[in-house]
């Protein structure tokens, strides 16, 4: 092929044509057991922590090992499903988990501190609080200026919880029609707000929550206070999907203002926040559904996780 990638991108944008050259990802690991990997986070040492909707554990995976193989590093008591994990400090994490169902019960926030792991590498989770009113914890972030404050999407209630790990409180902080689920979605999935990540517009210093809505097939954003306690304006749609393809969760590269979305049925879509352009940058043809993307922080690689238990390394456009 003599065409440059820029020409391919232009063809794709003009005609919706799939560029055969997009990365197909390198399969690092496949779970054999129907494990549904929902969310993941990068550790300071470059390894990955992953959580599964089908188990009550946190797995560690070393992507640089000759044969990467997951190891359980924490087991959450009283739950059967782990929905989210995010960094809250140096190798410390908040984890959301509950008892799985169309409506989850006993939605719980735990913390784990891997600097305090025992000799066998496992850490004992600390239970912070149970939120009986929560119905489906999903996307999870901690605030840049207050890492002990979490924002958690609730896909059934269609809102964002603000959870203070020190005060041990949970408050319904932000809600909007774009977060609500619709029960007549072409996707057939009754989930509203799903993935959620933060982005600061450097020009205005405004903090935004970017979020996906599965049933409404959209990516949207809402400006919020730095302490996460309220929106400062209405939500707006950033991108609509067509057909039944839809975003699950995403990674945002703050430096380059690029979003890398885990997109059903099989690909990673890059959205340029500055231009609004969206292109497909990886297509993992052997999966039945990406759920999340984590950046390797080397400016070029990422990892994509799937609901059929696969972990891929993908090569992305320069996001440094
Ligand atoms: C991804 O690859 C599959 C299998 O080759 C193909 O059918 C599909 O159209 C591709 N998806 C996109 C969005 O290009
Ligand atoms: C939910 O948590 C409550 C309080 O800890 C407990 O009594 C109950 O058994 C839990 N429900 C399930 C289904 O485990
Ligand atoms: C790891 O060590 C902890 C603390 O000593 C212990 O409670 C746990 O059972 C051990 N786990 C395994 C898998 O050996
Ligand atoms: C968040 O900041 C706003 C504006 O400064 C303030 O009014 C509000 O009380 C703060 N919320 C919390 C929970 O501290
Ligand atoms: C998304 O679709 C809605 C209609 O449902 C439309 O009002 C809006 O302009 C679209 N936004 C973008 C960014 O395409
Ligand atoms: C994103 O869009 C901006 C503005 O059009 C452009 O300068 C930049 O190069 C784009 N980034 C990428 C990775 O395409
Ligand atoms: C973002 O930019 C900072 C400052 O230039 C740099 O230290 C950091 O490595 C960059 N992040 C990534 C993911 O490349
Ligand atoms: C804003 C909004 O809800 N836009 C569309 C999202 O998708 C649903 C289902 O296709 C449409 O009904 C909405 O108009």
CSV table of C-alpha atoms in Angstrom, one decimal, residues 53-244:
chain,number,residue,atom,x,y,z
A,53,UNK,CA,-17.9,-8.6,37.0
A,54,UNK,CA,-17.9,-12.3,37.4
A,55,UNK,CA,-15.6,-12.6,40.4
A,56,UNK,CA,-14.9,-10.8,43.7
A,57,UNK,CA,-11.1,-10.3,43.2
A,58,UNK,CA,-8.6,-7.9,41.9
A,59,UNK,CA,-6.0,-9.4,39.5
A,60,UNK,CA,-2.5,-8.1,38.8
A,61,UNK,CA,-1.0,-8.7,35.3
A,62,UNK,CA,2.6,-8.0,34.3
A,63,UNK,CA,2.3,-7.1,30.6
A,64,UNK,CA,6.1,-7.3,30.3
A,65,UNK,CA,6.4,-10.9,31.5
A,66,UNK,CA,7.4,-13.5,28.8
A,67,UNK,CA,4.1,-15.2,29.4
A,68,UNK,CA,1.8,-12.7,31.1
A,69,UNK,CA,-0.4,-14.5,33.7
A,70,UNK,CA,-2.8,-12.9,36.2
A,71,UNK,CA,-2.4,-13.2,39.9
A,72,UNK,CA,-5.1,-12.4,42.5
A,73,UNK,CA,-3.9,-9.6,44.8
A,74,UNK,CA,-7.1,-8.9,46.7
A,75,UNK,CA,-10.4,-10.6,47.5
A,76,UNK,CA,-13.4,-8.5,48.4
A,77,UNK,CA,-15.6,-10.0,51.1
A,78,UNK,CA,-19.4,-10.2,50.9
A,79,UNK,CA,-19.7,-9.5,47.1
A,80,UNK,CA,-19.6,-11.5,43.9
A,81,UNK,CA,-18.8,-8.8,41.3
A,82,UNK,CA,-16.2,-6.0,41.1
A,83,UNK,CA,-17.1,-3.0,38.9
A,84,UNK,CA,-14.4,-0.4,39.2
A,85,UNK,CA,-10.9,0.4,40.3
A,86,UNK,CA,-9.0,3.7,40.4
A,87,UNK,CA,-5.8,5.0,41.9
A,88,UNK,CA,-6.1,7.1,45.0
A,89,UNK,CA,-2.4,7.5,45.8
A,90,UNK,CA,0.9,5.7,45.5
A,91,UNK,CA,-0.1,2.1,44.7
A,92,UNK,CA,-3.3,2.6,46.6
A,93,UNK,CA,-6.7,2.0,45.0
A,94,UNK,CA,-10.4,2.4,45.5
A,95,UNK,CA,-12.5,-0.5,44.4
A,96,UNK,CA,-16.3,-0.7,43.9
A,97,UNK,CA,-18.1,-4.0,44.2
A,98,UNK,CA,-21.5,-5.5,44.9
A,99,UNK,CA,-23.8,-8.4,44.4
A,100,UNK,CA,-24.6,-8.7,40.8
A,101,UNK,CA,-28.1,-8.4,39.3
A,102,UNK,CA,-30.1,-6.2,36.9
A,103,UNK,CA,-30.1,-4.0,40.0
A,104,UNK,CA,-27.0,-4.6,42.1
A,105,UNK,CA,-27.3,-4.8,45.9
A,106,UNK,CA,-24.9,-4.1,48.7
A,107,UNK,CA,-22.8,-1.8,46.5
A,108,UNK,CA,-19.6,-1.3,48.5
A,109,UNK,CA,-16.5,0.8,48.3
A,110,UNK,CA,-13.2,-0.8,49.4
A,111,UNK,CA,-9.7,0.5,49.4
A,112,UNK,CA,-6.6,-1.6,48.9
A,113,UNK,CA,-3.0,-0.6,49.6
A,114,UNK,CA,-0.4,-2.6,47.6
A,115,UNK,CA,2.4,-1.0,49.5
A,116,UNK,CA,1.1,-3.0,52.5
A,117,UNK,CA,0.8,-6.3,50.6
A,118,UNK,CA,1.8,-9.4,52.6
A,119,UNK,CA,4.8,-11.5,51.5
A,120,UNK,CA,2.6,-13.6,49.2
A,121,UNK,CA,1.6,-10.4,47.3
A,122,UNK,CA,-2.0,-10.1,48.6
A,123,UNK,CA,-3.5,-7.0,50.2
A,124,UNK,CA,-6.4,-7.0,52.7
A,125,UNK,CA,-9.2,-4.7,51.5
A,126,UNK,CA,-10.6,-2.1,53.9
A,127,UNK,CA,-14.3,-1.7,53.7
A,128,UNK,CA,-15.1,2.0,53.5
A,129,UNK,CA,-18.9,2.1,53.1
A,130,UNK,CA,-21.9,0.3,51.7
A,131,UNK,CA,-24.3,2.4,49.7
A,132,UNK,CA,-27.7,0.6,49.9
A,133,UNK,CA,-29.4,3.2,47.6
A,134,UNK,CA,-26.9,2.5,44.7
A,135,UNK,CA,-28.2,0.3,41.9
A,136,UNK,CA,-25.3,-0.2,39.5
A,137,UNK,CA,-21.8,1.2,40.2
A,138,UNK,CA,-19.9,1.6,36.9
A,139,UNK,CA,-17.2,4.1,35.8
A,140,UNK,CA,-15.0,5.2,38.7
A,141,UNK,CA,-12.5,8.1,39.1
A,142,UNK,CA,-10.8,9.9,41.9
A,143,UNK,CA,-10.5,13.7,41.8
A,144,UNK,CA,-7.1,15.2,40.7
A,145,UNK,CA,-7.1,17.7,43.6
A,146,UNK,CA,-8.8,15.4,46.2
A,147,UNK,CA,-7.8,11.8,45.6
A,148,UNK,CA,-9.9,10.7,48.5
A,149,UNK,CA,-13.0,11.8,46.7
A,150,UNK,CA,-14.5,9.5,44.1
A,151,UNK,CA,-17.0,10.0,41.4
A,152,UNK,CA,-18.9,6.9,40.5
A,153,UNK,CA,-21.4,6.4,37.7
A,154,UNK,CA,-24.6,4.6,38.5
A,155,UNK,CA,-25.9,3.1,35.3
A,156,UNK,CA,-29.4,2.3,36.5
A,157,UNK,CA,-30.1,5.5,38.5
A,158,UNK,CA,-28.5,7.6,35.8
A,159,UNK,CA,-26.4,9.8,38.0
A,160,UNK,CA,-22.9,10.3,39.5
A,161,UNK,CA,-22.3,9.5,43.1
A,162,UNK,CA,-19.7,11.6,45.0
A,163,UNK,CA,-18.0,9.4,47.6
A,164,UNK,CA,-15.7,10.8,50.3
A,165,UNK,CA,-13.4,8.1,51.5
A,166,UNK,CA,-12.4,10.0,54.6
A,167,UNK,CA,-15.9,11.2,55.7
A,168,UNK,CA,-17.3,7.8,54.5
A,169,UNK,CA,-20.2,9.5,52.8
A,170,UNK,CA,-22.0,9.0,49.5
A,171,UNK,CA,-24.1,11.8,47.9
A,172,UNK,CA,-26.0,11.8,44.6
A,173,UNK,CA,-24.0,14.8,43.2
A,174,UNK,CA,-24.6,15.2,39.5
A,175,UNK,CA,-27.5,14.0,37.3
A,176,UNK,CA,-28.8,14.9,33.9
A,177,UNK,CA,-31.0,13.6,31.2
A,178,UNK,CA,-28.0,12.5,29.2
A,179,UNK,CA,-27.0,10.2,32.1
A,180,UNK,CA,-30.5,8.6,32.3
A,181,UNK,CA,-31.1,5.2,30.7
A,182,UNK,CA,-33.7,4.8,28.0
A,183,UNK,CA,-35.6,1.5,27.9
A,184,UNK,CA,-36.3,1.5,24.2
A,185,UNK,CA,-32.6,1.5,23.1
A,186,UNK,CA,-31.6,-0.1,19.9
A,187,UNK,CA,-28.8,-1.7,21.9
A,188,UNK,CA,-31.3,-3.6,24.0
A,189,UNK,CA,-29.1,-2.7,27.0
A,190,UNK,CA,-30.8,-0.9,29.9
A,191,UNK,CA,-27.8,1.0,31.1
A,192,UNK,CA,-27.4,4.8,31.1
A,193,UNK,CA,-24.2,6.5,32.1
A,194,UNK,CA,-21.5,3.9,32.0
A,195,UNK,CA,-17.8,4.9,31.5
A,196,UNK,CA,-16.6,8.1,33.1
A,197,UNK,CA,-13.3,10.0,33.1
A,198,UNK,CA,-12.0,13.5,33.9
A,199,UNK,CA,-10.4,16.0,31.7
A,200,UNK,CA,-9.2,19.6,32.4
A,201,UNK,CA,-9.5,22.1,29.6
A,202,UNK,CA,-6.2,23.8,29.9
A,203,UNK,CA,-7.4,27.0,28.1
A,204,UNK,CA,-10.1,27.7,30.7
A,205,UNK,CA,-8.9,25.5,33.6
A,206,UNK,CA,-12.4,24.0,33.6
A,207,UNK,CA,-12.7,20.4,34.9
A,208,UNK,CA,-15.1,18.1,32.9
A,209,UNK,CA,-16.5,14.7,33.4
A,210,UNK,CA,-16.7,12.9,30.1
A,211,UNK,CA,-19.2,10.0,30.2
A,212,UNK,CA,-20.8,7.5,28.0
A,213,UNK,CA,-24.4,6.4,27.9
A,214,UNK,CA,-24.9,2.9,26.5
A,215,UNK,CA,-28.6,3.0,25.9
A,216,UNK,CA,-28.5,6.4,24.3
A,217,UNK,CA,-25.4,5.6,22.2
A,218,UNK,CA,-23.6,8.8,23.1
A,219,UNK,CA,-20.5,10.3,24.6
A,220,UNK,CA,-21.1,13.5,26.5
A,221,UNK,CA,-19.5,15.9,29.0
A,222,UNK,CA,-20.5,18.0,31.9
A,223,UNK,CA,-18.4,20.8,33.6
A,224,UNK,CA,-18.0,20.3,37.3
A,225,UNK,CA,-16.6,22.0,40.4
A,226,UNK,CA,-13.0,20.9,41.2
A,227,UNK,CA,-14.4,19.2,44.4
A,228,UNK,CA,-16.9,17.2,42.4
A,229,UNK,CA,-19.9,18.3,44.4
A,230,UNK,CA,-21.9,19.8,41.6
A,231,UNK,CA,-22.1,20.5,37.9
A,232,UNK,CA,-21.5,24.0,36.8
A,233,UNK,CA,-23.4,23.8,33.6
A,234,UNK,CA,-25.5,21.4,31.5
A,235,UNK,CA,-24.3,18.2,29.9
A,236,UNK,CA,-23.6,18.4,26.2
A,237,UNK,CA,-23.3,15.5,23.6
A,238,UNK,CA,-19.7,15.2,22.3
A,239,UNK,CA,-20.4,12.3,19.9
A,240,UNK,CA,-23.4,10.2,18.8
A,241,UNK,CA,-23.0,6.6,17.7
A,242,UNK,CA,-24.9,4.9,14.9
A,243,UNK,CA,-26.4,1.5,14.6
A,244,UNK,CA,-25.9,-0.4,17.8
